[in-house]
Coordinates of C-alpha atoms (C1' of nucleotides) in Angstrom, one line a residue:
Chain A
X1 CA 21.8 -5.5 -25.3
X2 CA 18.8 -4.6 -23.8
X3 CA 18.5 -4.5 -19.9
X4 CA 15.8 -7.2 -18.4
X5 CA 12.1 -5.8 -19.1
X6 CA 10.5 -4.8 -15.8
X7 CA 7.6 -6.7 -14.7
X8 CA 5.4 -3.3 -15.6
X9 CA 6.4 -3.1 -19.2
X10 CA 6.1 -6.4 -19.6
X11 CA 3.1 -6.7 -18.7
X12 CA 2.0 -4.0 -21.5
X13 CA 3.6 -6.2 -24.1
X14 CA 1.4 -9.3 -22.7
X15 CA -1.9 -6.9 -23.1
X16 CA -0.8 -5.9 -26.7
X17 CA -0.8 -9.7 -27.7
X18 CA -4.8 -8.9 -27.8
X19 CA -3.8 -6.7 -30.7
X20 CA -3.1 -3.2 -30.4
X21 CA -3.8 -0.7 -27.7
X22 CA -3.4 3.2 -26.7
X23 CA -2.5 3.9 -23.4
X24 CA -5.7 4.9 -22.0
X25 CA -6.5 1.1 -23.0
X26 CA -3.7 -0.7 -21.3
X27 CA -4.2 1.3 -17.9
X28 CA -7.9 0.1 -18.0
X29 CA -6.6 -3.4 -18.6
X30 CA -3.9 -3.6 -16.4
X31 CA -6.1 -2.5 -13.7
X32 CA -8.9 -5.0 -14.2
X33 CA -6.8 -7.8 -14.7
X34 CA -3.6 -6.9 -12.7
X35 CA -4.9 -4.3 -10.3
X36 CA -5.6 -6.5 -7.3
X37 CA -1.5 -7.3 -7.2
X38 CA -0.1 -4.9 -9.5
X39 CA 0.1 -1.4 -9.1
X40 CA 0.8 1.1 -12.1
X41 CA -0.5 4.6 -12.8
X42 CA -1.4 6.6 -15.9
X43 CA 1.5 8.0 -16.2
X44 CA 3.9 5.2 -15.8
X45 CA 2.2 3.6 -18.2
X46 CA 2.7 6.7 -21.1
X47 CA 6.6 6.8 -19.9
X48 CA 7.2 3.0 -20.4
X49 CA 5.0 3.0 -23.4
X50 CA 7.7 5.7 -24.9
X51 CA 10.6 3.9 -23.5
X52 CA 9.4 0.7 -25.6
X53 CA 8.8 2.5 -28.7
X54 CA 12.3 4.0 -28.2
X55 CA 13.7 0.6 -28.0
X56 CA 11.7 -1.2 -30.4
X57 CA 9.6 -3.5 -28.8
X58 CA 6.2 -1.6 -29.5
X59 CA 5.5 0.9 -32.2
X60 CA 2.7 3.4 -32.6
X61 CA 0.0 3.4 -35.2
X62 CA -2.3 6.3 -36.7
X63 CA -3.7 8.9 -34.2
X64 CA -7.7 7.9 -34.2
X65 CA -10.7 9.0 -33.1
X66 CA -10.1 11.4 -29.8
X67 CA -6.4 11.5 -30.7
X68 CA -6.3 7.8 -29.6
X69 CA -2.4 6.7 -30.1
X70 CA -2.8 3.0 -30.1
X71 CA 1.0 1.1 -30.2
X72 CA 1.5 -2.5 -31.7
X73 CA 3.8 -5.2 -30.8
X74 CA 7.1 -5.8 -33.0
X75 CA 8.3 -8.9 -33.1
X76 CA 11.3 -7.8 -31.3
X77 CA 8.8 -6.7 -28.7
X78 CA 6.9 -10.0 -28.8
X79 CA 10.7 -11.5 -28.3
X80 CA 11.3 -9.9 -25.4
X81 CA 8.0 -10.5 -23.4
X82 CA 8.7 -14.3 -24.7
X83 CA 11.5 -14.2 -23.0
X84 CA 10.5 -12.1 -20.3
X85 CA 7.3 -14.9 -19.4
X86 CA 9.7 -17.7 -19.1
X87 CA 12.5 -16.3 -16.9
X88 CA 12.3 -16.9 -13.0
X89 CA 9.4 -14.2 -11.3
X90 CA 11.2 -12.1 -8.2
X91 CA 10.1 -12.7 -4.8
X92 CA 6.6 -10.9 -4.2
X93 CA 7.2 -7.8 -1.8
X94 CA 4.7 -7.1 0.6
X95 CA 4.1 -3.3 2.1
X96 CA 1.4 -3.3 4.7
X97 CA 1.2 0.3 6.3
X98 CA -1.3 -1.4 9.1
X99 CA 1.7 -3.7 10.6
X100 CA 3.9 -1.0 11.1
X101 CA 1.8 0.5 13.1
X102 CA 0.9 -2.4 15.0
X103 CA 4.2 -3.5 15.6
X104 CA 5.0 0.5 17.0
X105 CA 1.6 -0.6 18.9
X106 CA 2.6 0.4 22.3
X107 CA 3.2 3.9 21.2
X108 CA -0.7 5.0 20.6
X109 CA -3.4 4.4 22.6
X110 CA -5.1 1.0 22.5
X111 CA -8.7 2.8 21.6
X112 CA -7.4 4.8 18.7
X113 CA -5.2 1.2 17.3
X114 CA -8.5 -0.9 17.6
X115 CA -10.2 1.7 15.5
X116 CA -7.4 1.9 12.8
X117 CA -7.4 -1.9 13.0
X118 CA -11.4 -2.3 12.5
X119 CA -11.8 0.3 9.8
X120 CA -9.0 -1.9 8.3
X121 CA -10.5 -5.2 8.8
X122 CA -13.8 -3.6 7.3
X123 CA -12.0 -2.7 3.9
X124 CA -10.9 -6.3 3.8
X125 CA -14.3 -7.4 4.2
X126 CA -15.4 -5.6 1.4
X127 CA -12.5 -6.6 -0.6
X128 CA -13.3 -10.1 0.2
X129 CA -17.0 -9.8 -1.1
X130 CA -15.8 -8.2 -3.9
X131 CA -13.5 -10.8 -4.9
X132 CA -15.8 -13.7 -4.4
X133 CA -18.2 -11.9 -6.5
X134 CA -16.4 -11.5 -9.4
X135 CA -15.6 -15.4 -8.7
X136 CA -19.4 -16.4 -8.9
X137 CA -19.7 -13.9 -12.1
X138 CA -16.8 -15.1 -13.8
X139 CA -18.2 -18.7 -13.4
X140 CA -21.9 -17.7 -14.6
X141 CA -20.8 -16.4 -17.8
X142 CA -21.3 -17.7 -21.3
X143 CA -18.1 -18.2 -22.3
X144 CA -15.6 -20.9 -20.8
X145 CA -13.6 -19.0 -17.8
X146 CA -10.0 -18.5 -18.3
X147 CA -7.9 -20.5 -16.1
X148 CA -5.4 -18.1 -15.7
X149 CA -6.8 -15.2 -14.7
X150 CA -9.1 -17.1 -12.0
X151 CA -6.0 -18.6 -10.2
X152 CA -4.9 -15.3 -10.0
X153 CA -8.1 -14.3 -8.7
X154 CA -7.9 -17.1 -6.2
X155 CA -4.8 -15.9 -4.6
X156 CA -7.0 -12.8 -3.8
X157 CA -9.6 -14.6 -2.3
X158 CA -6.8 -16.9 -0.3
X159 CA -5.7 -13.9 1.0
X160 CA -8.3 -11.9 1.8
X161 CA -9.2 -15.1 3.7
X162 CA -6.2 -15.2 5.4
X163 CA -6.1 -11.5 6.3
X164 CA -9.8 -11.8 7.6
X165 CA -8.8 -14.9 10.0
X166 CA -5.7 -13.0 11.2
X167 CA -8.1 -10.1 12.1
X168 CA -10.2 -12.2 14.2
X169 CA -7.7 -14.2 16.1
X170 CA -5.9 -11.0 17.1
X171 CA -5.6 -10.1 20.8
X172 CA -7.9 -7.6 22.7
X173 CA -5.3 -5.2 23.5
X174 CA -5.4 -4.8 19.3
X175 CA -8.8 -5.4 18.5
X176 CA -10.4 -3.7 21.1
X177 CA -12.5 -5.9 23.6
X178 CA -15.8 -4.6 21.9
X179 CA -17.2 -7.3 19.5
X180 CA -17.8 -6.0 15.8
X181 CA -18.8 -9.5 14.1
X182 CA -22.1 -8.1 12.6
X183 CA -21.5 -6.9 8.7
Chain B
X1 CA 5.5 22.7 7.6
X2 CA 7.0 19.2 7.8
X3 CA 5.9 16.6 5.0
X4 CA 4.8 13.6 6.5
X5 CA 6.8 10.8 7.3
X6 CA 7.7 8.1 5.0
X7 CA 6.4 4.7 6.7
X8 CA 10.2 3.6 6.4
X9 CA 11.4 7.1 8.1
X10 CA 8.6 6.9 10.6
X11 CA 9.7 3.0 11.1
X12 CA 13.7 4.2 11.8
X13 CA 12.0 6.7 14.6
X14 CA 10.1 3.8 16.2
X15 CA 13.4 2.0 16.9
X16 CA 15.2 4.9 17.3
X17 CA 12.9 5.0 21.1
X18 CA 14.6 2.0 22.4
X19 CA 17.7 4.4 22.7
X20 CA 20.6 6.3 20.3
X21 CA 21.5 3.7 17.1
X22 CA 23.7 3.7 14.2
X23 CA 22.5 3.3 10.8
X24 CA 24.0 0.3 10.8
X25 CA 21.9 -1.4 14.2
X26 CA 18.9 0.3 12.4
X27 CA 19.2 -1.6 9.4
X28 CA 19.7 -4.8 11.4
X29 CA 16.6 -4.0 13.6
X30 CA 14.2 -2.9 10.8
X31 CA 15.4 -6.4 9.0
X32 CA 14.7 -8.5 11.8
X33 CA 11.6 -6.8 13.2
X34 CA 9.7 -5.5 10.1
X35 CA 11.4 -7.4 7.6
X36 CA 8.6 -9.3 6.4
X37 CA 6.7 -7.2 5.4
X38 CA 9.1 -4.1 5.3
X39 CA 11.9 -4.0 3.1
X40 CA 14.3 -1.1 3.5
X41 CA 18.1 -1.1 2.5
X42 CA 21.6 0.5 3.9
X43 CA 21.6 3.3 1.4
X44 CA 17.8 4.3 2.0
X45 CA 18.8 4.3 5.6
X46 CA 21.4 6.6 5.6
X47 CA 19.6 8.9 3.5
X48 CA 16.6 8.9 5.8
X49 CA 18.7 9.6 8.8
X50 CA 20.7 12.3 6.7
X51 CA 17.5 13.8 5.8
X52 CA 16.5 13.7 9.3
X53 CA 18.9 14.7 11.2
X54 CA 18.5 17.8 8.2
X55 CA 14.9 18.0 9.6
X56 CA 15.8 18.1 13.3
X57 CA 14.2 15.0 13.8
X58 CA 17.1 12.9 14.9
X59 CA 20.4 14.5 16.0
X60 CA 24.1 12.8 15.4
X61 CA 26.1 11.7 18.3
X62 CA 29.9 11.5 19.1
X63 CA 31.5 9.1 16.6
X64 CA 32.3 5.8 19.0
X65 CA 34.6 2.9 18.3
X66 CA 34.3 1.7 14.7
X67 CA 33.7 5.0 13.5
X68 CA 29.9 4.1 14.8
X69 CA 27.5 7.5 14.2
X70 CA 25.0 7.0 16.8
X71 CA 21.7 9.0 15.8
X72 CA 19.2 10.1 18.5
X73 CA 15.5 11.3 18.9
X74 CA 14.7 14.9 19.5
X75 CA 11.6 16.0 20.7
X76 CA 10.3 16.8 17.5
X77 CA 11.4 13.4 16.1
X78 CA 9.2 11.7 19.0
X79 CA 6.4 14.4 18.1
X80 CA 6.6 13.6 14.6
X81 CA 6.4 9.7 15.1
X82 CA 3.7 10.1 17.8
X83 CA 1.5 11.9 15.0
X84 CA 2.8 9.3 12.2
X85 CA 1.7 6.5 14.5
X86 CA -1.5 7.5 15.1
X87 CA -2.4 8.3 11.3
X88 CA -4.8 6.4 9.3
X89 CA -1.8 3.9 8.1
X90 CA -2.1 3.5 4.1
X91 CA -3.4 0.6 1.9
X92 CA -1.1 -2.2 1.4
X93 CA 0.5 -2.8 -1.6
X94 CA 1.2 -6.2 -3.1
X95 CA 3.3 -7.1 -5.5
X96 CA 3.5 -10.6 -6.5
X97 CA 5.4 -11.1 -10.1
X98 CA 4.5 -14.8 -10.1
X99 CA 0.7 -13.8 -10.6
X100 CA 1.9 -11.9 -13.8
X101 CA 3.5 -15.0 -15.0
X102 CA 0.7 -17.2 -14.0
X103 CA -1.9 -14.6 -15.6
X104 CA 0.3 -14.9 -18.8
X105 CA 0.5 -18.2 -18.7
X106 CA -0.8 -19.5 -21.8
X107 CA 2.0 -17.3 -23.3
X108 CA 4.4 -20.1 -21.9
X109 CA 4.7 -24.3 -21.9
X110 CA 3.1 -25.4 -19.2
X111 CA 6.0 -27.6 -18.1
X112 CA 7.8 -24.7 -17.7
X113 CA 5.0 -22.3 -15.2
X114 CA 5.1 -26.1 -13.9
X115 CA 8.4 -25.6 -12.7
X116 CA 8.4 -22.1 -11.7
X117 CA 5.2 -22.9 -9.4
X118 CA 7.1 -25.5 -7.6
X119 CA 10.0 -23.3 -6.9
X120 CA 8.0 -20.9 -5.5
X121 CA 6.1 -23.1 -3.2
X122 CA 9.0 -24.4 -2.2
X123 CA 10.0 -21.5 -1.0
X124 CA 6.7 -20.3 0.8
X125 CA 7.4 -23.6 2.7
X126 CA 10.5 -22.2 3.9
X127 CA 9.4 -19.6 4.4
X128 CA 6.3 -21.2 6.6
X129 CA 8.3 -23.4 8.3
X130 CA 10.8 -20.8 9.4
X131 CA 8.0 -18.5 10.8
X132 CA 6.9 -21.3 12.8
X133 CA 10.1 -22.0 14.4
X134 CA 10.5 -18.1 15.2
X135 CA 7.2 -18.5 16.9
X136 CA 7.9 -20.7 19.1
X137 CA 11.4 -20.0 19.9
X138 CA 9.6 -16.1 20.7
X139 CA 6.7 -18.3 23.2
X140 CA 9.9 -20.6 24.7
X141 CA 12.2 -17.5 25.7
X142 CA 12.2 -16.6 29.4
X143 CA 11.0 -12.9 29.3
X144 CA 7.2 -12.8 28.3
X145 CA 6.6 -12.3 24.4
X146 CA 5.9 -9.2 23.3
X147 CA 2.1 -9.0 22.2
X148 CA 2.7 -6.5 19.1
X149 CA 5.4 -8.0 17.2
X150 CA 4.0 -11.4 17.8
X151 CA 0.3 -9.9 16.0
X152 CA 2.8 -8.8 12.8
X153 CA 4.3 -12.5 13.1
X154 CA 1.0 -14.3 13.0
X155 CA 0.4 -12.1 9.8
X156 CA 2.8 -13.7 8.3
X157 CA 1.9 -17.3 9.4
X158 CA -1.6 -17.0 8.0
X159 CA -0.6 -15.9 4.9
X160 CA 1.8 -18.2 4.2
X161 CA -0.4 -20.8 5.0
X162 CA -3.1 -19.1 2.5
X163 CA -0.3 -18.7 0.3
X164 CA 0.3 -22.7 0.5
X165 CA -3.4 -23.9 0.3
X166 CA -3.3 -21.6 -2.9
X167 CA -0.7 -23.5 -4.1
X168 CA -2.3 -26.9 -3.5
X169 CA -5.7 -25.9 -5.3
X170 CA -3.9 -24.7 -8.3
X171 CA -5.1 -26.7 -11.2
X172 CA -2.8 -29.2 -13.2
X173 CA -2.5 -26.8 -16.5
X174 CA -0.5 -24.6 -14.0
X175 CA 0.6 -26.7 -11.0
X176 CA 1.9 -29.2 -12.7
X177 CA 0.1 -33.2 -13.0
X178 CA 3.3 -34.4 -11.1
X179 CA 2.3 -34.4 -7.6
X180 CA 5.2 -33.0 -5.6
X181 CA 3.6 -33.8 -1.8
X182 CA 6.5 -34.9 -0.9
X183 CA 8.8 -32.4 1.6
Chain C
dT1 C1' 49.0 -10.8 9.2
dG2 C1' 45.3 -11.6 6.6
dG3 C1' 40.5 -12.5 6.2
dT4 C1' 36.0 -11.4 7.9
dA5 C1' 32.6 -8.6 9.9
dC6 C1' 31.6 -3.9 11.1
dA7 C1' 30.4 0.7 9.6
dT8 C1' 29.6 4.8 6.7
dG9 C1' 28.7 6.8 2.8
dT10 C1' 28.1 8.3 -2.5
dA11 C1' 26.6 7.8 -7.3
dA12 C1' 23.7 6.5 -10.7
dC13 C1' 19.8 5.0 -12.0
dA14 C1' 15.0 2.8 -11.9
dT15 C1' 10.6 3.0 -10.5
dG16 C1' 6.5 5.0 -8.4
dT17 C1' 3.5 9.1 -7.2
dT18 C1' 1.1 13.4 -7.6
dA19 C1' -0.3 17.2 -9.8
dC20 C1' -1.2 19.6 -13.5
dA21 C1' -2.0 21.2 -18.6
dT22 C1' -4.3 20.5 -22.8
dG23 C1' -7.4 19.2 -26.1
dA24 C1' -11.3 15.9 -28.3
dT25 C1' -15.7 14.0 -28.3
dT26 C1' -20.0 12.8 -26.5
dA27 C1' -24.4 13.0 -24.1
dG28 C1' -27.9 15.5 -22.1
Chain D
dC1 C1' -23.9 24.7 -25.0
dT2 C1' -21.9 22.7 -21.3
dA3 C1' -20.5 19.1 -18.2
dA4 C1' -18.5 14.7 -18.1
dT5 C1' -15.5 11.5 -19.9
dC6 C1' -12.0 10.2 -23.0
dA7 C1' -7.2 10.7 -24.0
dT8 C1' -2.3 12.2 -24.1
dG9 C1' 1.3 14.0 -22.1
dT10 C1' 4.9 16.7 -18.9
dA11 C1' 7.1 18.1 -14.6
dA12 C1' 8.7 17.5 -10.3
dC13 C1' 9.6 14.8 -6.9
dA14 C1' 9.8 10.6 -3.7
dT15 C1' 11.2 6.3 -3.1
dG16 C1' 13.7 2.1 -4.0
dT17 C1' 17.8 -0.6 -6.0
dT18 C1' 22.5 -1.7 -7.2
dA19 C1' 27.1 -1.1 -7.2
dC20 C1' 30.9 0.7 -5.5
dA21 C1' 34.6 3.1 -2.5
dT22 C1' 36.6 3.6 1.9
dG23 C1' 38.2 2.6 6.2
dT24 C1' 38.1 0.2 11.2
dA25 C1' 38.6 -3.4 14.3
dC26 C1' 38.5 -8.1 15.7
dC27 C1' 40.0 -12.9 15.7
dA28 C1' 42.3 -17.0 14.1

DNA sequence: TGGTACATGTAACATGTTACATGATTAG
DNA sequence: CTAATCATGTAACATGTTACATGTACCA
């Protein structure tokens, strides 16, 4: 009678399918592979790691070398995230800071918005080179690339795309009248 | 000595400029306005205003006809939004559990992710198509549009537009080989 | 007069964030 | 030997979610 996993958790399980992990592991994993649209910290990733072990669906090996703790998957644990994979995914939420204060825009003064909004549209950039860059890498490498993980990747690049465009087509009294285009 | 505002605290102040509301108008508001990109519920209102009202930022009215509790802005609320507002507004945060299914995917048949994608992009259609329509109704109306909410509501056209060309470049293994064009 | 929409609120819990404490091992 | 990195963990708190309890007023 477990409650439904939570899409963190979960997500540890499908790490620990790669065979066993310690924490410090999983949070260098998740934030590789998950980081662009998954959040976690360290230490939601220890708590949930002790919650699982509690219920079962992980357990934890020998202390290694630095005092690593790795955990395994039980079968009851590979159960869950089994069922977990295969159950209908929430509705994505979205929390953009940026829009909140655009949409309050008339309440600051348009010089002070446009330079909120360019800093802003600078980190995208970034993020955007960043993302096709890992693209080009992924597709240079030796091995085959995995089809998973670059569709993911494509949402990133579809929308830092996206939030690029937006940026550019935005109105003057946002943007500020002076032109920024060179990178 | 103030902590700063909460984005969804600041946001209740924002409205709370267009005159005195209830917790019950605020949630209404918020939905409508910021809602896309913004989720807040009735209890997390309440306990904002609570805490605000605790704070001297917003101060209770007489109780009016359905027992309505109309909060309104003190001069330190409007000082403490004005500062919020023109803060350097956090990263956003993204949380999409379909990309955790889709990054787990081989842990699943593919007829199954299959169906799950369509659902969701049937929903992003929705979703699209809906945005449009609130577009236009906003250009159509008789007073002039207002420039700021209409930036936040081009947000969300673009991406759900990226969102959808995602979609549509997915490859087979996860899309699906049935081609589902039709609408 | 009875159902629906309005309206406020509490309780309990889940999840996320920040800061800190502690110790092990490695590299320079 | 010492600084950096590896590694685990706790504490405290902020924020978000779900479920429920209570009562008011309108309207068919």
């Amino acid at each position: 009678m477990e409650r439904p996993l939570n899409p963190t958790a979960a997500s540890l399980l499908g790490f620990l399918h790669h065979g066993p992990m310690t924490g410090w592991d999983l949070v260098a994993a998740a934030q590789t592979v998950i980081g662009n649209y998954w959040t976690l910290t360290q230490s939601q990733v220890y708590r949930e790691l002790a919650a699982m072990a509690d219920g079962g669906l992980v357990v934890a090996g020998e202390r290694g070398r630095r005092d690593r703790k790795p955990y395994s998957l039980t079968d009851q644990g590979r159960d869950a995230f089994s069922e977990w994979v295969r159950r209908e995914p929430g509705p994505e939420t979205i929390r953009f800071p940026l829009l909140l204060t655009i949409v309050f825009g008339r309440h600051l003064e348009p010089e002070r918005l446009a330079e909120i909004v360019a800093g802003h549209r600078a980190t995208h950039r970034e993020r955007l080179a960043r993302y096709e860059e890992m693209r080009s890498t992924a597709l240079g490498g030796t091995d085959e690339p995995d089809v998973y993980g670059m569709a993911t990747l494509d949402f990133g690049l579809h929308y830092e795309r996206a939030v690029l465009d937006w940026f550019e087509q935005l109105p003057a009294v946002i943007r500020g009248s002076v032109q920024e285009d060179s990178v």
